[in-house]
């Protein structure tokens, strides 16, 4: 039973760490979204000069290099950071449950 608990906790810990890492990378690589209506172009419609159509302008490449965006995403506290933290705790608990980490408290008297 002890081995089953260790395996389950280890798998959950690994999944939490991987999910947190994926969220950090996705946040860093995510596209910047333009503000509502401010980034569009206005063009008159052929049928009626008073009616306008707003066309979306695709966002340009990010101005910062990817390394600084990744570092900034790691520095800012986010739910992804919490996932990684709890994943590490579960991995340590799994190692303790499996016996890979043990604690031995004892004292020896001099003779």
JSON list of N, CA, C and O in Angstrom, two decimals, residues 31-66:
[
{"chain": "A", "resi": 31, "resn": "UNK", "atom": "N", "xyz": [0.50, 35.87, -27.39]},
{"chain": "A", "resi": 31, "resn": "UNK", "atom": "CA", "xyz": [0.44, 37.08, -28.18]},
{"chain": "A", "resi": 31, "resn": "UNK", "atom": "C", "xyz": [-0.19, 38.19, -27.37]},
{"chain": "A", "resi": 31, "resn": "UNK", "atom": "O", "xyz": [-1.08, 37.96, -26.58]},
{"chain": "A", "resi": 32, "resn": "UNK", "atom": "N", "xyz": [0.26, 39.41, -27.62]},
{"chain": "A", "resi": 32, "resn": "UNK", "atom": "CA", "xyz": [-0.36, 40.57, -26.98]},
{"chain": "A", "resi": 32, "resn": "UNK", "atom": "C", "xyz": [-1.62, 40.89, -27.75]},
{"chain": "A", "resi": 32, "resn": "UNK", "atom": "O", "xyz": [-1.63, 40.93, -28.98]},
{"chain": "A", "resi": 33, "resn": "UNK", "atom": "N", "xyz": [-2.67, 41.10, -27.05]},
{"chain": "A", "resi": 33, "resn": "UNK", "atom": "CA", "xyz": [-3.96, 41.39, -27.70]},
{"chain": "A", "resi": 33, "resn": "UNK", "atom": "C", "xyz": [-4.16, 42.90, -27.76]},
{"chain": "A", "resi": 33, "resn": "UNK", "atom": "O", "xyz": [-3.95, 43.60, -26.78]},
{"chain": "A", "resi": 34, "resn": "UNK", "atom": "N", "xyz": [-4.58, 43.40, -28.92]},
{"chain": "A", "resi": 34, "resn": "UNK", "atom": "CA", "xyz": [-4.80, 44.85, -29.02]},
{"chain": "A", "resi": 34, "resn": "UNK", "atom": "C", "xyz": [-6.02, 45.25, -28.20]},
{"chain": "A", "resi": 34, "resn": "UNK", "atom": "O", "xyz": [-6.91, 44.45, -27.95]},
{"chain": "A", "resi": 35, "resn": "UNK", "atom": "N", "xyz": [-6.02, 46.51, -27.78]},
{"chain": "A", "resi": 35, "resn": "UNK", "atom": "CA", "xyz": [-7.16, 47.01, -27.02]},
{"chain": "A", "resi": 35, "resn": "UNK", "atom": "C", "xyz": [-8.38, 47.06, -27.92]},
{"chain": "A", "resi": 35, "resn": "UNK", "atom": "O", "xyz": [-8.28, 47.14, -29.14]},
{"chain": "A", "resi": 36, "resn": "UNK", "atom": "N", "xyz": [-9.57, 47.05, -27.34]},
{"chain": "A", "resi": 36, "resn": "UNK", "atom": "CA", "xyz": [-10.80, 46.93, -28.12]},
{"chain": "A", "resi": 36, "resn": "UNK", "atom": "C", "xyz": [-11.03, 48.14, -29.01]},
{"chain": "A", "resi": 36, "resn": "UNK", "atom": "O", "xyz": [-11.21, 49.25, -28.53]},
{"chain": "A", "resi": 37, "resn": "UNK", "atom": "N", "xyz": [-10.98, 47.94, -30.32]},
{"chain": "A", "resi": 37, "resn": "UNK", "atom": "CA", "xyz": [-11.30, 48.98, -31.28]},
{"chain": "A", "resi": 37, "resn": "UNK", "atom": "C", "xyz": [-10.16, 49.94, -31.57]},
{"chain": "A", "resi": 37, "resn": "UNK", "atom": "O", "xyz": [-10.18, 50.62, -32.59]},
{"chain": "A", "resi": 38, "resn": "UNK", "atom": "N", "xyz": [-9.17, 50.06, -30.72]},
{"chain": "A", "resi": 38, "resn": "UNK", "atom": "CA", "xyz": [-8.13, 51.05, -30.92]},
{"chain": "A", "resi": 38, "resn": "UNK", "atom": "C", "xyz": [-7.13, 50.65, -32.00]},
{"chain": "A", "resi": 38, "resn": "UNK", "atom": "O", "xyz": [-6.51, 51.50, -32.62]},
{"chain": "A", "resi": 39, "resn": "UNK", "atom": "N", "xyz": [-6.98, 49.36, -32.22]},
{"chain": "A", "resi": 39, "resn": "UNK", "atom": "CA", "xyz": [-5.95, 48.92, -33.17]},
{"chain": "A", "resi": 39, "resn": "UNK", "atom": "C", "xyz": [-6.52, 48.64, -34.56]},
{"chain": "A", "resi": 39, "resn": "UNK", "atom": "O", "xyz": [-5.80, 48.19, -35.42]},
{"chain": "A", "resi": 40, "resn": "UNK", "atom": "N", "xyz": [-7.80, 48.91, -34.78]},
{"chain": "A", "resi": 40, "resn": "UNK", "atom": "CA", "xyz": [-8.39, 48.60, -36.07]},
{"chain": "A", "resi": 40, "resn": "UNK", "atom": "C", "xyz": [-8.32, 49.78, -37.03]},
{"chain": "A", "resi": 40, "resn": "UNK", "atom": "O", "xyz": [-8.11, 50.91, -36.63]},
{"chain": "A", "resi": 41, "resn": "UNK", "atom": "N", "xyz": [-8.51, 49.47, -38.31]},
{"chain": "A", "resi": 41, "resn": "UNK", "atom": "CA", "xyz": [-8.58, 50.52, -39.31]},
{"chain": "A", "resi": 41, "resn": "UNK", "atom": "C", "xyz": [-10.04, 50.75, -39.66]},
{"chain": "A", "resi": 41, "resn": "UNK", "atom": "O", "xyz": [-10.84, 49.82, -39.67]},
{"chain": "A", "resi": 42, "resn": "UNK", "atom": "N", "xyz": [-10.37, 51.97, -39.99]},
{"chain": "A", "resi": 42, "resn": "UNK", "atom": "CA", "xyz": [-11.74, 52.31, -40.34]},
{"chain": "A", "resi": 42, "resn": "UNK", "atom": "C", "xyz": [-11.78, 52.57, -41.84]},
{"chain": "A", "resi": 42, "resn": "UNK", "atom": "O", "xyz": [-11.01, 53.36, -42.36]},
{"chain": "A", "resi": 43, "resn": "UNK", "atom": "N", "xyz": [-12.70, 51.88, -42.52]},
{"chain": "A", "resi": 43, "resn": "UNK", "atom": "CA", "xyz": [-12.83, 52.05, -43.97]},
{"chain": "A", "resi": 43, "resn": "UNK", "atom": "C", "xyz": [-14.31, 52.21, -44.32]},
{"chain": "A", "resi": 43, "resn": "UNK", "atom": "O", "xyz": [-15.15, 51.53, -43.75]},
{"chain": "A", "resi": 44, "resn": "UNK", "atom": "N", "xyz": [-14.65, 53.10, -45.23]},
{"chain": "A", "resi": 44, "resn": "UNK", "atom": "CA", "xyz": [-16.06, 53.25, -45.60]},
{"chain": "A", "resi": 44, "resn": "UNK", "atom": "C", "xyz": [-16.55, 52.06, -46.42]},
{"chain": "A", "resi": 44, "resn": "UNK", "atom": "O", "xyz": [-15.79, 51.45, -47.16]},
{"chain": "A", "resi": 45, "resn": "UNK", "atom": "N", "xyz": [-17.82, 51.75, -46.27]},
{"chain": "A", "resi": 45, "resn": "UNK", "atom": "CA", "xyz": [-18.45, 50.67, -47.04]},
{"chain": "A", "resi": 45, "resn": "UNK", "atom": "C", "xyz": [-18.90, 51.26, -48.38]},
{"chain": "A", "resi": 45, "resn": "UNK", "atom": "O", "xyz": [-19.32, 52.40, -48.47]},
{"chain": "A", "resi": 46, "resn": "UNK", "atom": "N", "xyz": [-18.82, 50.46, -49.44]},
{"chain": "A", "resi": 46, "resn": "UNK", "atom": "CA", "xyz": [-19.13, 50.96, -50.79]},
{"chain": "A", "resi": 46, "resn": "UNK", "atom": "C", "xyz": [-20.59, 51.38, -50.93]},
{"chain": "A", "resi": 46, "resn": "UNK", "atom": "O", "xyz": [-20.89, 52.33, -51.64]},
{"chain": "A", "resi": 47, "resn": "UNK", "atom": "N", "xyz": [-21.53, 50.70, -50.25]},
{"chain": "A", "resi": 47, "resn": "UNK", "atom": "CA", "xyz": [-22.94, 51.03, -50.40]},
{"chain": "A", "resi": 47, "resn": "UNK", "atom": "C", "xyz": [-23.31, 52.34, -49.71]},
{"chain": "A", "resi": 47, "resn": "UNK", "atom": "O", "xyz": [-24.10, 53.11, -50.23]},
{"chain": "A", "resi": 48, "resn": "UNK", "atom": "N", "xyz": [-22.73, 52.58, -48.55]},
{"chain": "A", "resi": 48, "resn": "UNK", "atom": "CA", "xyz": [-23.13, 53.73, -47.77]},
{"chain": "A", "resi": 48, "resn": "UNK", "atom": "C", "xyz": [-21.86, 54.35, -47.19]},
{"chain": "A", "resi": 48, "resn": "UNK", "atom": "O", "xyz": [-21.11, 53.71, -46.47]},
{"chain": "A", "resi": 49, "resn": "UNK", "atom": "N", "xyz": [-21.65, 55.61, -47.46]},
{"chain": "A", "resi": 49, "resn": "UNK", "atom": "CA", "xyz": [-20.43, 56.29, -46.99]},
{"chain": "A", "resi": 49, "resn": "UNK", "atom": "C", "xyz": [-20.45, 56.54, -45.49]},
{"chain": "A", "resi": 49, "resn": "UNK", "atom": "O", "xyz": [-19.41, 56.77, -44.89]},
{"chain": "A", "resi": 50, "resn": "UNK", "atom": "N", "xyz": [-21.65, 56.54, -44.88]},
{"chain": "A", "resi": 50, "resn": "UNK", "atom": "CA", "xyz": [-21.75, 56.81, -43.44]},
{"chain": "A", "resi": 50, "resn": "UNK", "atom": "C", "xyz": [-21.44, 55.58, -42.60]},
{"chain": "A", "resi": 50, "resn": "UNK", "atom": "O", "xyz": [-21.10, 55.70, -41.42]},
{"chain": "A", "resi": 51, "resn": "UNK", "atom": "N", "xyz": [-21.54, 54.39, -43.15]},
{"chain": "A", "resi": 51, "resn": "UNK", "atom": "CA", "xyz": [-21.30, 53.15, -42.41]},
{"chain": "A", "resi": 51, "resn": "UNK", "atom": "C", "xyz": [-19.81, 52.82, -42.49]},
{"chain": "A", "resi": 51, "resn": "UNK", "atom": "O", "xyz": [-19.21, 52.89, -43.55]},
{"chain": "A", "resi": 52, "resn": "UNK", "atom": "N", "xyz": [-19.24, 52.45, -41.37]},
{"chain": "A", "resi": 52, "resn": "UNK", "atom": "CA", "xyz": [-17.82, 52.10, -41.35]},
{"chain": "A", "resi": 52, "resn": "UNK", "atom": "C", "xyz": [-17.64, 50.66, -40.88]},
{"chain": "A", "resi": 52, "resn": "UNK", "atom": "O", "xyz": [-18.45, 50.12, -40.14]},
{"chain": "A", "resi": 53, "resn": "UNK", "atom": "N", "xyz": [-16.58, 50.05, -41.34]},
{"chain": "A", "resi": 53, "resn": "UNK", "atom": "CA", "xyz": [-16.22, 48.69, -40.94]},
{"chain": "A", "resi": 53, "resn": "UNK", "atom": "C", "xyz": [-14.85, 48.76, -40.31]},
{"chain": "A", "resi": 53, "resn": "UNK", "atom": "O", "xyz": [-13.93, 49.37, -40.85]},
{"chain": "A", "resi": 54, "resn": "UNK", "atom": "N", "xyz": [-14.71, 48.13, -39.15]},
{"chain": "A", "resi": 54, "resn": "UNK", "atom": "CA", "xyz": [-13.41, 48.11, -38.49]},
{"chain": "A", "resi": 54, "resn": "UNK", "atom": "C", "xyz": [-12.75, 46.78, -38.82]},
{"chain": "A", "resi": 54, "resn": "UNK", "atom": "O", "xyz": [-13.28, 45.72, -38.54]},
{"chain": "A", "resi": 55, "resn": "UNK", "atom": "N", "xyz": [-11.57, 46.85, -39.45]},
{"chain": "A", "resi": 55, "resn": "UNK", "atom": "CA", "xyz": [-10.81, 45.66, -39.80]},
{"chain": "A", "resi": 55, "resn": "UNK", "atom": "C", "xyz": [-9.73, 45.45, -38.75]},
{"chain": "A", "resi": 55, "resn": "UNK", "atom": "O", "xyz": [-9.05, 46.39, -38.34]},
{"chain": "A", "resi": 56, "resn": "UNK", "atom": "N", "xyz": [-9.59, 44.22, -38.32]},
{"chain": "A", "resi": 56, "resn": "UNK", "atom": "CA", "xyz": [-8.58, 43.91, -37.32]},
{"chain": "A", "resi": 56, "resn": "UNK", "atom": "C", "xyz": [-7.19, 43.94, -37.94]},
{"chain": "A", "resi": 56, "resn": "UNK", "atom": "O", "xyz": [-6.97, 43.43, -39.02]},
{"chain": "A", "resi": 57, "resn": "UNK", "atom": "N", "xyz": [-6.27, 44.56, -37.23]},
{"chain": "A", "resi": 57, "resn": "UNK", "atom": "CA", "xyz": [-4.88, 44.61, -37.66]},
{"chain": "A", "resi": 57, "resn": "UNK", "atom": "C", "xyz": [-4.13, 43.57, -36.86]},
{"chain": "A", "resi": 57, "resn": "UNK", "atom": "O", "xyz": [-4.18, 43.57, -35.63]},
{"chain": "A", "resi": 58, "resn": "UNK", "atom": "N", "xyz": [-3.45, 42.62, -37.51]},
{"chain": "A", "resi": 58, "resn": "UNK", "atom": "CA", "xyz": [-2.73, 41.60, -36.75]},
{"chain": "A", "resi": 58, "resn": "UNK", "atom": "C", "xyz": [-1.62, 42.23, -35.91]},
{"chain": "A", "resi": 58, "resn": "UNK", "atom": "O", "xyz": [-0.98, 43.19, -36.31]},
{"chain": "A", "resi": 59, "resn": "UNK", "atom": "N", "xyz": [-1.44, 41.65, -34.72]},
{"chain": "A", "resi": 59, "resn": "UNK", "atom": "CA", "xyz": [-0.41, 42.15, -33.82]},
{"chain": "A", "resi": 59, "resn": "UNK", "atom": "C", "xyz": [0.98, 41.85, -34.40]},
{"chain": "A", "resi": 59, "resn": "UNK", "atom": "O", "xyz": [1.20, 40.81, -34.98]},
{"chain": "A", "resi": 60, "resn": "UNK", "atom": "N", "xyz": [1.89, 42.79, -34.25]},
{"chain": "A", "resi": 60, "resn": "UNK", "atom": "CA", "xyz": [3.25, 42.60, -34.74]},
{"chain": "A", "resi": 60, "resn": "UNK", "atom": "C", "xyz": [4.04, 41.70, -33.81]},
{"chain": "A", "resi": 60, "resn": "UNK", "atom": "O", "xyz": [3.53, 41.22, -32.80]},
{"chain": "A", "resi": 61, "resn": "UNK", "atom": "N", "xyz": [5.27, 41.44, -34.16]},
{"chain": "A", "resi": 61, "resn": "UNK", "atom": "CA", "xyz": [6.10, 40.59, -33.30]},
{"chain": "A", "resi": 61, "resn": "UNK", "atom": "C", "xyz": [6.36, 41.28, -31.96]},
{"chain": "A", "resi": 61, "resn": "UNK", "atom": "O", "xyz": [6.39, 42.50, -31.89]},
{"chain": "A", "resi": 62, "resn": "UNK", "atom": "N", "xyz": [6.54, 40.52, -30.90]},
{"chain": "A", "resi": 62, "resn": "UNK", "atom": "CA", "xyz": [6.78, 41.12, -29.60]},
{"chain": "A", "resi": 62, "resn": "UNK", "atom": "C", "xyz": [8.07, 41.95, -29.61]},
{"chain": "A", "resi": 62, "resn": "UNK", "atom": "O", "xyz": [9.04, 41.60, -30.30]},
{"chain": "A", "resi": 63, "resn": "UNK", "atom": "N", "xyz": [8.06, 43.04, -28.87]},
{"chain": "A", "resi": 63, "resn": "UNK", "atom": "CA", "xyz": [9.21, 43.94, -28.87]},
{"chain": "A", "resi": 63, "resn": "UNK", "atom": "C", "xyz": [10.35, 43.42, -28.00]},
{"chain": "A", "resi": 63, "resn": "UNK", "atom": "O", "xyz": [11.49, 43.80, -28.20]},
{"chain": "A", "resi": 64, "resn": "UNK", "atom": "N", "xyz": [10.05, 42.59, -27.02]},
{"chain": "A", "resi": 64, "resn": "UNK", "atom": "CA", "xyz": [11.08, 42.08, -26.12]},
{"chain": "A", "resi": 64, "resn": "UNK", "atom": "C", "xyz": [11.60, 40.74, -26.62]},
{"chain": "A", "resi": 64, "resn": "UNK", "atom": "O", "xyz": [10.86, 39.97, -27.21]},
{"chain": "A", "resi": 65, "resn": "UNK", "atom": "N", "xyz": [12.86, 40.44, -26.35]},
{"chain": "A", "resi": 65, "resn": "UNK", "atom": "CA", "xyz": [13.36, 39.10, -26.71]},
{"chain": "A", "resi": 65, "resn": "UNK", "atom": "C", "xyz": [12.71, 38.03, -25.84]},
{"chain": "A", "resi": 65, "resn": "UNK", "atom": "O", "xyz": [12.24, 38.30, -24.74]},
{"chain": "A", "resi": 66, "resn": "UNK", "atom": "N", "xyz": [12.71, 36.82, -26.35]},
{"chain": "A", "resi": 66, "resn": "UNK", "atom": "CA", "xyz": [12.01, 35.72, -25.67]},
{"chain": "A", "resi": 66, "resn": "UNK", "atom": "C", "xyz": [12.62, 35.43, -24.31]},
{"chain": "A", "resi": 66, "resn": "UNK", "atom": "O", "xyz": [11.91, 35.07, -23.36]}
]
